[in-house]
Coordinates of C-alpha atoms (C1' of nucleotides) in Angstrom, one line a residue:
Chain A
X1 CA 13.9 -52.0 -2.4
X2 CA 15.8 -49.5 -2.0
X3 CA 16.3 -49.8 1.5
X4 CA 18.2 -49.1 4.3
X5 CA 21.8 -48.1 3.3
X6 CA 20.5 -45.8 0.4
X7 CA 18.2 -42.9 0.0
X8 CA 14.9 -43.7 -1.1
X9 CA 13.7 -44.7 -4.6
X10 CA 10.9 -45.3 -6.7
X11 CA 11.1 -46.3 -10.0
X12 CA 12.2 -43.5 -11.6
X13 CA 11.0 -44.9 -14.8
X14 CA 7.7 -44.4 -13.6
X15 CA 5.4 -41.8 -12.1
X16 CA 8.0 -39.8 -10.3
X17 CA 7.5 -39.9 -6.3
X18 CA 8.6 -37.7 -3.5
X19 CA 11.9 -39.0 -1.7
X20 CA 10.8 -41.1 1.6
X21 CA 10.5 -38.8 4.5
X22 CA 13.3 -38.6 6.5
X23 CA 14.7 -41.7 5.6
X24 CA 18.6 -41.4 5.3
X25 CA 21.0 -44.4 5.4
X26 CA 21.0 -46.6 8.3
X27 CA 23.8 -46.7 10.5
X28 CA 25.2 -50.6 9.8
X29 CA 27.8 -49.6 12.2
X30 CA 25.0 -49.0 15.1
X31 CA 22.8 -52.1 13.6
X32 CA 26.0 -54.7 13.6
X33 CA 25.9 -54.0 17.6
X34 CA 22.5 -55.2 17.9
X35 CA 22.7 -58.1 15.0
X36 CA 25.4 -60.3 13.7
X37 CA 26.0 -59.5 10.2
X38 CA 27.4 -62.1 7.7
X39 CA 29.1 -61.3 4.5
X40 CA 28.2 -63.9 1.8
X41 CA 30.0 -63.4 -1.5
X42 CA 28.0 -65.3 -4.6
X43 CA 29.0 -66.2 -8.1
X44 CA 26.6 -65.4 -11.0
X45 CA 24.0 -68.2 -11.0
X46 CA 24.3 -68.9 -7.3
X47 CA 21.1 -68.5 -5.0
X48 CA 20.7 -66.5 -2.2
X49 CA 18.0 -68.7 -1.2
X50 CA 15.3 -70.5 -3.0
X51 CA 11.4 -70.7 -2.5
X52 CA 10.6 -73.3 0.5
X53 CA 13.9 -72.9 2.2
X54 CA 13.3 -71.8 6.0
X55 CA 13.4 -68.2 6.4
X56 CA 16.1 -66.9 8.8
X57 CA 17.5 -63.9 7.6
X58 CA 16.8 -60.9 5.2
X59 CA 20.0 -59.5 3.0
X60 CA 21.1 -56.4 1.9
X61 CA 23.0 -56.2 -1.4
X62 CA 26.6 -55.0 -0.9
X63 CA 27.8 -55.4 -4.4
X64 CA 26.9 -57.1 -7.7
X65 CA 23.5 -57.5 -9.6
X66 CA 20.9 -60.2 -8.6
X67 CA 17.5 -60.9 -9.7
X68 CA 14.3 -62.0 -7.7
X69 CA 12.1 -65.0 -9.2
X70 CA 8.6 -65.9 -8.5
X71 CA 7.3 -69.4 -9.2
X72 CA 4.2 -71.1 -9.4
X73 CA 3.2 -74.9 -8.6
X74 CA 2.7 -75.6 -12.4
X75 CA 6.0 -74.2 -13.5
X76 CA 5.5 -70.7 -14.4
X77 CA 8.3 -68.5 -13.4
X78 CA 8.8 -64.6 -13.5
X79 CA 11.4 -62.4 -13.0
X80 CA 9.8 -59.9 -10.4
X81 CA 12.8 -57.2 -10.0
X82 CA 16.5 -56.8 -10.3
X83 CA 18.5 -55.8 -7.2
X84 CA 21.9 -53.7 -6.7
X85 CA 24.0 -52.1 -4.3
X86 CA 21.7 -50.8 -1.6
X87 CA 18.7 -52.8 -2.1
X88 CA 17.0 -55.4 0.3
X89 CA 16.3 -58.7 -0.4
X90 CA 13.9 -61.2 1.2
X91 CA 11.6 -59.1 2.9
X92 CA 8.9 -60.5 0.7
X93 CA 9.3 -63.5 3.1
X94 CA 8.6 -61.6 6.5
X95 CA 6.3 -63.1 8.4
X96 CA 6.2 -66.8 6.6
X97 CA 8.1 -70.0 7.9
X98 CA 9.9 -70.4 4.4
X99 CA 11.3 -67.9 1.5
X100 CA 8.5 -67.3 -0.9
X101 CA 10.7 -66.7 -3.9
X102 CA 14.1 -67.3 -5.5
X103 CA 16.8 -64.8 -5.6
X104 CA 19.7 -65.4 -7.9
X105 CA 22.9 -63.5 -8.3
X106 CA 23.4 -62.4 -12.2
X107 CA 27.0 -61.4 -11.5
X108 CA 29.7 -61.5 -8.7
X109 CA 28.0 -60.3 -5.5
X110 CA 28.3 -59.7 -2.0
X111 CA 25.4 -59.3 0.6
X112 CA 25.1 -58.8 4.0
X113 CA 23.1 -61.0 6.0
X114 CA 20.7 -59.8 8.4
X115 CA 19.2 -62.8 10.8
X116 CA 15.4 -61.8 11.0
X117 CA 14.7 -62.2 14.9
X118 CA 17.4 -59.9 15.8
X119 CA 16.8 -57.3 13.5
X120 CA 13.0 -57.4 14.8
X121 CA 14.0 -57.4 18.1
X122 CA 16.8 -54.5 17.4
X123 CA 14.0 -52.5 16.5
X124 CA 12.4 -52.0 19.9
X125 CA 16.0 -50.6 21.0
X126 CA 16.3 -48.5 17.7
X127 CA 13.1 -46.9 16.7
X128 CA 14.9 -45.4 13.8
X129 CA 15.6 -48.9 12.8
X130 CA 12.0 -49.6 12.9
X131 CA 10.9 -46.4 10.8
X132 CA 13.5 -47.5 8.1
X133 CA 12.7 -51.2 7.5
X134 CA 9.1 -50.1 7.6
X135 CA 9.5 -47.3 4.9
X136 CA 11.9 -49.9 3.1
X137 CA 8.7 -52.3 2.8
X138 CA 6.2 -49.8 1.9
X139 CA 8.7 -48.3 -1.0
X140 CA 8.8 -52.1 -2.0
X141 CA 5.2 -52.3 -2.2
X142 CA 5.2 -48.6 -4.3
X143 CA 7.9 -50.0 -6.3
X144 CA 5.7 -53.1 -7.5
X145 CA 2.7 -51.2 -8.1
X146 CA 4.3 -48.5 -10.2
X147 CA 5.4 -51.3 -12.3
X148 CA 2.2 -53.0 -12.1
X149 CA 0.6 -49.6 -13.6
X150 CA 3.4 -49.6 -16.7
X151 CA 2.9 -53.3 -17.6
X152 CA -0.7 -53.3 -17.6
X153 CA -1.1 -50.0 -19.7
X154 CA 2.0 -49.7 -21.7
X155 CA 2.9 -51.7 -24.9
X156 CA 6.0 -54.0 -25.5
X157 CA 8.2 -51.1 -26.7
X158 CA 7.2 -48.7 -24.2
X159 CA 8.1 -51.0 -21.8
X160 CA 11.3 -51.5 -22.4
X161 CA 11.9 -47.9 -22.9
X162 CA 10.5 -47.5 -19.3
X163 CA 13.0 -50.6 -18.2
X164 CA 16.0 -49.0 -19.9
X165 CA 15.1 -45.5 -18.3
X166 CA 14.9 -47.4 -14.9
X167 CA 17.9 -48.9 -15.1
X168 CA 19.7 -45.6 -16.1
X169 CA 18.2 -43.9 -13.1
X170 CA 19.3 -46.7 -10.7
X171 CA 22.8 -46.4 -12.2
X172 CA 23.0 -42.7 -11.7
X173 CA 21.8 -43.4 -7.9
X174 CA 24.9 -45.5 -7.1
X175 CA 27.3 -43.0 -9.3
X176 CA 27.4 -44.8 -12.2
X177 CA 26.6 -43.2 -15.8
X178 CA 23.2 -43.4 -16.7
X179 CA 23.8 -42.6 -20.1
X180 CA 26.3 -46.0 -20.7
X181 CA 25.7 -49.2 -18.8
X182 CA 26.2 -53.1 -19.0
X183 CA 22.9 -54.8 -19.1
X184 CA 23.9 -57.5 -16.2
X185 CA 21.1 -59.6 -17.4
X186 CA 20.1 -61.4 -20.2
X187 CA 17.0 -60.9 -22.8
X188 CA 15.1 -63.4 -21.5
X189 CA 15.2 -62.1 -17.9
X190 CA 14.2 -58.7 -19.2
X191 CA 11.4 -60.4 -20.8
X192 CA 10.2 -62.2 -18.0
X193 CA 10.2 -59.2 -16.0
X194 CA 8.6 -56.7 -18.5
X195 CA 5.6 -59.8 -19.3
X196 CA 6.5 -60.3 -23.0
X197 CA 9.0 -62.4 -24.9
X198 CA 12.8 -62.3 -25.8
X199 CA 12.3 -62.0 -28.8
X200 CA 10.3 -58.8 -28.6
X201 CA 12.5 -57.6 -26.2
X202 CA 15.1 -57.6 -29.1
X203 CA 12.8 -56.2 -31.7
X204 CA 11.9 -53.1 -29.4
X205 CA 15.8 -52.6 -28.8
X206 CA 16.4 -52.9 -32.2
X207 CA 13.9 -50.5 -33.0
X208 CA 14.8 -47.8 -30.5
X209 CA 18.6 -47.9 -32.1
X210 CA 17.3 -47.4 -35.4
X211 CA 15.3 -44.7 -34.0
X212 CA 18.7 -43.2 -32.8
X213 CA 17.1 -43.3 -29.1
X214 CA 19.3 -45.6 -27.9
X215 CA 22.6 -47.7 -29.2
X216 CA 22.7 -51.2 -28.1
X217 CA 25.5 -53.7 -28.7
X218 CA 24.3 -56.8 -27.2
X219 CA 24.2 -56.2 -23.5
X220 CA 26.0 -52.5 -23.7
X221 CA 23.7 -49.7 -23.6
X222 CA 24.0 -46.3 -24.7
X223 CA 21.3 -43.8 -24.0
X224 CA 21.3 -41.3 -27.0
X225 CA 18.0 -39.6 -26.8
X226 CA 16.6 -39.7 -22.9
X227 CA 13.6 -37.5 -23.7
X228 CA 12.8 -39.4 -26.6
X229 CA 12.7 -42.2 -24.4
X230 CA 10.5 -40.8 -21.8
X231 CA 8.1 -39.7 -24.4
X232 CA 7.8 -43.0 -25.6
X233 CA 7.6 -44.6 -22.3
X234 CA 4.6 -42.3 -21.7
X235 CA 6.3 -40.0 -19.1
X236 CA 6.7 -36.4 -18.9
X237 CA 10.0 -34.6 -19.6
X238 CA 12.3 -34.6 -16.6
X239 CA 15.9 -33.4 -16.4
X240 CA 19.3 -35.0 -16.1
Chain B
X1 CA 15.0 -74.2 -15.5
X2 CA 16.3 -75.7 -11.8
X3 CA 14.1 -78.7 -11.5
X4 CA 16.5 -79.5 -8.9
X5 CA 15.0 -80.5 -5.5
X6 CA 14.9 -78.4 -2.1
X7 CA 11.9 -76.7 -3.8
X8 CA 8.7 -76.7 -2.0
X9 CA 6.5 -74.8 -4.5
X10 CA 5.1 -72.8 -2.0
X11 CA 3.1 -70.4 -4.2
X12 CA -0.4 -70.4 -2.7
X13 CA -3.0 -71.2 -5.0
X14 CA -3.7 -67.8 -6.1
X15 CA -2.7 -64.2 -5.9
X16 CA -5.2 -64.9 -3.3
X17 CA -3.3 -64.0 0.0
X18 CA -4.3 -61.4 1.9
X19 CA -2.4 -59.0 3.6
X20 CA -3.2 -59.9 7.0
X21 CA -3.3 -63.8 6.2
X22 CA 0.6 -64.3 7.2
X23 CA 0.2 -63.2 10.6
X24 CA -3.4 -63.2 11.8
X25 CA -5.6 -60.2 12.4
X26 CA -4.1 -57.1 14.4
X27 CA -5.7 -56.8 18.2
X28 CA -8.1 -53.8 17.9
X29 CA -8.7 -53.6 21.4
X30 CA -5.1 -53.5 22.4
X31 CA -4.6 -51.5 19.6
X32 CA -6.8 -48.5 20.7
X33 CA -5.4 -48.3 24.2
X34 CA -2.5 -47.0 22.6
X35 CA -3.9 -45.2 19.4
X36 CA -7.1 -42.9 18.6
X37 CA -8.9 -45.1 16.1
X38 CA -11.6 -42.9 14.1
X39 CA -14.5 -44.9 12.5
X40 CA -15.5 -43.4 9.0
X41 CA -18.5 -44.5 6.9
X42 CA -18.0 -44.0 2.8
X43 CA -20.6 -44.1 -0.2
X44 CA -20.1 -45.8 -3.2
X45 CA -17.6 -43.1 -5.1
X46 CA -16.3 -41.5 -2.1
X47 CA -12.5 -41.4 -1.5
X48 CA -10.7 -42.7 1.5
X49 CA -7.6 -40.4 0.6
X50 CA -6.3 -39.2 -2.9
X51 CA -3.0 -39.4 -4.1
X52 CA -0.9 -36.0 -3.0
X53 CA -2.8 -35.6 0.0
X54 CA -0.8 -35.4 3.3
X55 CA -0.2 -38.8 4.6
X56 CA -1.5 -39.0 8.4
X57 CA -2.9 -42.7 8.9
X58 CA -3.5 -46.0 7.6
X59 CA -6.9 -47.8 7.6
X60 CA -8.4 -51.1 8.4
X61 CA -11.3 -52.0 6.3
X62 CA -14.2 -52.9 8.8
X63 CA -17.1 -53.3 6.2
X64 CA -17.8 -52.7 2.7
X65 CA -15.6 -53.1 -0.8
X66 CA -12.9 -50.5 -2.0
X67 CA -10.5 -50.3 -5.0
X68 CA -7.0 -49.1 -5.2
X69 CA -5.8 -46.7 -8.0
X70 CA -2.6 -46.3 -8.9
X71 CA -2.3 -42.9 -11.4
X72 CA 0.7 -41.5 -13.4
X73 CA 1.6 -38.0 -13.9
X74 CA 0.6 -38.8 -17.6
X75 CA -3.3 -39.6 -16.8
X76 CA -2.7 -43.4 -17.1
X77 CA -4.5 -45.0 -14.4
X78 CA -5.3 -48.5 -13.1
X79 CA -6.4 -50.6 -10.4
X80 CA -4.1 -52.0 -8.3
X81 CA -6.6 -53.9 -6.1
X82 CA -9.6 -54.5 -4.4
X83 CA -9.9 -54.3 -0.5
X84 CA -12.4 -55.8 1.8
X85 CA -12.9 -56.4 5.3
X86 CA -9.9 -57.1 6.9
X87 CA -7.4 -55.7 4.7
X88 CA -5.3 -52.8 5.6
X89 CA -5.0 -49.6 3.3
X90 CA -2.7 -47.2 2.8
X91 CA 0.3 -49.0 3.9
X92 CA 2.0 -48.3 0.4
X93 CA 2.5 -44.7 1.4
X94 CA 4.0 -45.3 4.8
X95 CA 7.5 -43.4 4.7
X96 CA 5.8 -40.6 2.3
X97 CA 4.7 -37.2 2.9
X98 CA 1.7 -37.8 0.9
X99 CA -0.5 -40.5 -0.2
X100 CA 0.9 -42.3 -3.3
X101 CA -2.3 -43.6 -4.5
X102 CA -6.2 -43.1 -4.7
X103 CA -8.5 -45.4 -2.4
X104 CA -12.2 -45.3 -3.5
X105 CA -15.0 -47.1 -2.2
X106 CA -17.1 -49.2 -4.5
X107 CA -19.7 -49.8 -2.0
X108 CA -21.1 -48.6 1.2
X109 CA -18.1 -49.4 3.5
X110 CA -16.8 -48.5 6.9
X111 CA -13.1 -48.1 7.5
X112 CA -11.0 -47.5 10.9
X113 CA -8.7 -44.6 11.0
X114 CA -5.4 -45.7 12.6
X115 CA -3.2 -42.5 12.8
X116 CA 0.3 -43.4 11.6
X117 CA 2.8 -41.7 13.9
X118 CA 0.8 -43.2 17.0
X119 CA 0.5 -46.8 15.5
X120 CA 4.5 -46.6 15.1
X121 CA 5.0 -45.6 18.7
X122 CA 2.6 -48.5 19.5
X123 CA 4.9 -50.6 18.2
X124 CA 7.6 -49.9 20.6
X125 CA 5.3 -51.0 23.7
X126 CA 3.4 -53.7 21.6
X127 CA 6.2 -56.0 19.8
X128 CA 3.4 -58.1 18.7
X129 CA 2.1 -55.1 17.0
X130 CA 5.1 -54.4 15.1
X131 CA 5.2 -58.2 14.0
X132 CA 1.8 -57.9 12.5
X133 CA 2.4 -54.9 10.8
X134 CA 5.8 -55.8 9.5
X135 CA 4.3 -58.9 8.0
X136 CA 1.2 -57.1 6.7
X137 CA 3.6 -55.4 4.6
X138 CA 5.2 -58.4 3.5
X139 CA 1.9 -60.0 2.7
X140 CA 1.1 -57.2 0.7
X141 CA 4.1 -57.5 -1.3
X142 CA 3.4 -61.1 -1.7
X143 CA 0.2 -60.3 -2.8
X144 CA 1.3 -57.9 -5.4
X145 CA 3.9 -60.1 -6.7
X146 CA 1.9 -63.3 -7.1
X147 CA -0.4 -60.9 -9.2
X148 CA 2.5 -59.6 -11.5
X149 CA 3.2 -63.2 -11.7
X150 CA -0.3 -64.0 -13.1
X151 CA -0.5 -60.8 -15.4
X152 CA 2.9 -61.7 -16.8
X153 CA 2.2 -65.2 -17.7
X154 CA -1.4 -65.7 -18.2
X155 CA -3.7 -65.0 -21.0
X156 CA -7.0 -62.5 -21.0
X157 CA -9.2 -65.5 -20.1
X158 CA -6.9 -66.9 -17.7
X159 CA -6.6 -64.3 -15.9
X160 CA -10.4 -63.5 -15.8
X161 CA -10.4 -67.0 -14.6
X162 CA -7.7 -66.4 -12.0
X163 CA -9.6 -63.3 -10.8
X164 CA -12.8 -65.1 -10.4
X165 CA -10.9 -67.9 -8.2
X166 CA -9.2 -65.1 -6.2
X167 CA -12.7 -63.2 -5.3
X168 CA -14.2 -66.5 -4.2
X169 CA -11.1 -67.5 -1.9
X170 CA -11.7 -64.1 -0.3
X171 CA -15.3 -64.1 -0.2
X172 CA -15.3 -67.9 1.5
X173 CA -12.3 -66.2 4.0
X174 CA -14.9 -63.8 5.2
X175 CA -17.6 -66.3 5.6
X176 CA -19.8 -65.8 2.4
X177 CA -20.2 -68.2 -0.2
X178 CA -17.3 -68.8 -2.6
X179 CA -19.8 -70.3 -5.3
X180 CA -22.3 -67.5 -5.5
X181 CA -21.3 -63.6 -4.9
X182 CA -21.9 -60.3 -6.2
X183 CA -19.4 -58.4 -8.0
X184 CA -19.0 -55.0 -6.6
X185 CA -16.9 -53.7 -9.2
X186 CA -17.5 -52.9 -13.0
X187 CA -16.4 -54.4 -16.2
X188 CA -14.0 -51.6 -16.2
X189 CA -12.4 -51.7 -13.2
X190 CA -11.8 -55.5 -13.5
X191 CA -10.2 -55.1 -16.5
X192 CA -8.0 -52.2 -15.2
X193 CA -6.9 -54.3 -12.7
X194 CA -6.0 -57.7 -15.1
X195 CA -4.7 -54.9 -17.5
X196 CA -6.9 -55.8 -20.2
X197 CA -10.2 -54.0 -21.6
X198 CA -13.4 -54.4 -20.4
X199 CA -14.9 -55.8 -23.8
X200 CA -12.0 -58.4 -23.3
X201 CA -13.2 -59.3 -19.8
X202 CA -17.1 -59.5 -21.3
X203 CA -15.5 -61.8 -24.0
X204 CA -14.1 -63.9 -21.6
X205 CA -16.7 -63.9 -18.8
X206 CA -19.5 -64.6 -21.6
X207 CA -16.8 -67.9 -22.9
X208 CA -16.7 -69.4 -19.4
X209 CA -20.5 -68.9 -19.2
X210 CA -20.6 -70.6 -22.5
X211 CA -18.5 -73.4 -21.3
X212 CA -20.5 -74.2 -18.0
X213 CA -17.7 -72.8 -15.7
X214 CA -20.1 -70.1 -14.3
X215 CA -22.9 -68.7 -14.7
X216 CA -23.1 -64.9 -15.3
X217 CA -25.9 -62.1 -14.7
X218 CA -24.2 -59.1 -15.1
X219 CA -22.8 -58.7 -11.6
X220 CA -24.1 -61.8 -10.1
X221 CA -21.4 -64.5 -10.4
X222 CA -22.0 -68.4 -10.0
X223 CA -19.1 -70.7 -10.2
X224 CA -20.3 -74.0 -11.4
X225 CA -17.0 -75.9 -12.1
X226 CA -14.7 -74.2 -10.1
X227 CA -11.5 -77.2 -11.0
X228 CA -12.2 -76.3 -14.5
X229 CA -11.8 -73.0 -13.4
X230 CA -8.4 -73.9 -11.6
X231 CA -7.2 -75.8 -14.7
X232 CA -7.8 -72.9 -17.0
X233 CA -6.1 -70.4 -14.8
X234 CA -3.2 -72.5 -14.8
X235 CA -3.4 -73.7 -11.2
X236 CA -3.2 -77.3 -10.0
X237 CA -6.3 -78.8 -8.5
X238 CA -6.7 -77.9 -4.7
X239 CA -10.2 -78.2 -2.8
X240 CA -13.0 -76.5 -1.2
Chain C
dA1 C1' -40.4 -40.9 -19.7
dC2 C1' -35.6 -39.4 -20.3
dC3 C1' -31.2 -39.9 -19.9
dC4 C1' -26.8 -42.0 -18.7
dT5 C1' -23.9 -45.4 -17.2
dG6 C1' -23.0 -49.9 -17.5
dT7 C1' -22.9 -54.1 -20.0
dG8 C1' -23.2 -57.3 -24.3
dT9 C1' -22.1 -58.2 -29.3
dA10 C1' -19.6 -57.8 -33.2
dA11 C1' -16.7 -56.6 -37.3
dC12 C1' -12.1 -55.1 -38.1
dA13 C1' -7.2 -53.8 -37.4
dG14 C1' -2.9 -54.1 -35.0
dT15 C1' 0.2 -56.1 -31.6
dC16 C1' 2.4 -59.4 -30.3
dG17 C1' 3.4 -64.6 -29.8
dG18 C1' 5.1 -68.5 -32.1
dT19 C1' 8.3 -70.7 -34.8
dA20 C1' 12.5 -71.1 -37.0
dA21 C1' 16.7 -69.9 -39.5
dC22 C1' 21.0 -67.7 -38.8
dA23 C1' 24.7 -65.2 -36.7
dG24 C1' 27.7 -63.6 -32.9
dT25 C1' 29.9 -64.7 -28.4
dC26 C1' 32.3 -67.0 -25.1
dG27 C1' 34.1 -71.3 -22.9
dC28 C1' 36.3 -75.1 -23.4
dG29 C1' 39.4 -78.9 -25.0
dC30 C1' 42.9 -79.9 -28.3
Chain D
dG1 C1' 46.4 -70.6 -31.0
dC2 C1' 42.9 -72.9 -33.1
dG3 C1' 38.3 -75.1 -33.6
dC4 C1' 34.2 -76.7 -31.9
dG5 C1' 29.8 -76.9 -29.5
dA6 C1' 26.5 -74.5 -26.4
dC7 C1' 24.2 -70.3 -25.5
dT8 C1' 22.3 -65.8 -26.5
dG9 C1' 20.8 -62.4 -29.6
dT10 C1' 18.8 -61.1 -34.2
dT11 C1' 15.6 -61.3 -37.8
dA12 C1' 11.4 -62.7 -40.5
dC13 C1' 7.2 -64.5 -41.4
dC14 C1' 2.6 -65.9 -40.0
dG15 C1' -1.2 -66.2 -37.4
dA16 C1' -3.8 -65.7 -33.2
dC17 C1' -5.4 -62.9 -29.4
dT18 C1' -6.3 -58.5 -28.0
dG19 C1' -7.4 -53.5 -28.9
dT20 C1' -10.4 -50.7 -31.5
dT21 C1' -14.8 -49.0 -32.6
dA22 C1' -19.2 -49.1 -32.9
dC23 C1' -23.7 -49.7 -31.9
dA24 C1' -27.8 -51.8 -29.3
dC25 C1' -29.9 -52.7 -24.7
dA26 C1' -30.7 -53.3 -19.9
dG27 C1' -30.9 -50.9 -15.6
dG28 C1' -31.2 -47.0 -12.2
dG29 C1' -31.7 -42.3 -11.0
dT30 C1' -33.9 -37.7 -12.1

DNA sequence: ACCCTGTGTAACAGTCGGTAACAGTCGCGC
DNA sequence: GCGCGACTGTTACCGACTGTTACACAGGGT
């Protein structure tokens, strides 16, 4: 996810990780000399792509907010992540003939479409691009693994706390306030992502509010006691 | 959710897809002409690498059985996957200065060390290698996502059933019997991977045994009713 | 033989899911 | 502007599943 245009990342919520070695922003100007970059705007609810559609491009989120959904043949569905500006979308489907999941805009968004075979070809002339693409994929794996760790070892309330810290971290990285932000997704999406029920998300948020850790007004979140949240999420104290 | 068409339920039967499945194996002959491949043998319990050690290579499992462990600063630990012949190890750390997790042999194993900068460099001369490496990384992401879906939507018993089916599938792919195999890891490792407790794993296995779905003798597993297991794991019938 | 680890079983406790009723918000049409 | 209806979010209660704790047994290694 956090990819070409941004610096590194790791789920801040989880085990802190070092910055991606040498991974600075990629030069979109340079890339667009090799690849035809198409801009697409999306309204909330619109799909970037759906599972099963022919794979032909990866996407860079330029603005807005999206979710990626994994689905199984028997109807189970799960949100596997949320994407914001700078994140790459579609990399999980590289190497397949068809996309493997759904990506849906949760807010008005703009994404840049990077046709895939051309990107691969450009890598041969821009070694730097190849390094960054590979690193972005690896970062995605680490991100998923970090959440797997969290989801497998934390209680429902801890997961919610970790989720809020992750959102705060990502908002901070994009230059927004990490203490006061708006959730762009509903309780159901958060619940799906965290592997719990939406009522449980509500309950956890209510309790964190009662404990003075946060202030919740529906989708408006204020972090009042970040260290308290961190302790709760099973993470050591960090700053900010 | 959208029952609207265009969806080709793509998800593989199980979170079984291996990293290499998408693109076929890397041509080691060709690769070794560009990269110095070092063979290492490991006894059970030995580490391929530990989190924090300098990153310098990725590995191809040639024989044996290993586990990858994610750890957090506050001591939580979790098995994020098991690796067998043909699987790549270490790709999650690409782009970092240090490895991000532990990899431990669970059985006598042999791995081939592929120094990383040389691999990257070789990609420039072997486009096919780049495609395969990228596809392997993407496959790894899909594998993780598929398990995230499973762990977030299935009960403990369903997870165990899904786990057994996954092991069966992988044994089959390597040419071993998918109906009768030996688990190389202990209950604790299975539990950690599935995000449940080892007693729960035991309970689930005992119940599946009682239901005549499987036959368990400590680490020796026989699948008696594969379709029953699939139904239980929330997957449609498939063959084999 | 001994110890130590891994595995199996059981009783109990706690969290979380299931269900339902209610409240607040938003969009829509009148 | 107002009211209606659909949707989202909130809260409560109950029960099931899973975690906890404890103990016994088997197997491998020393």
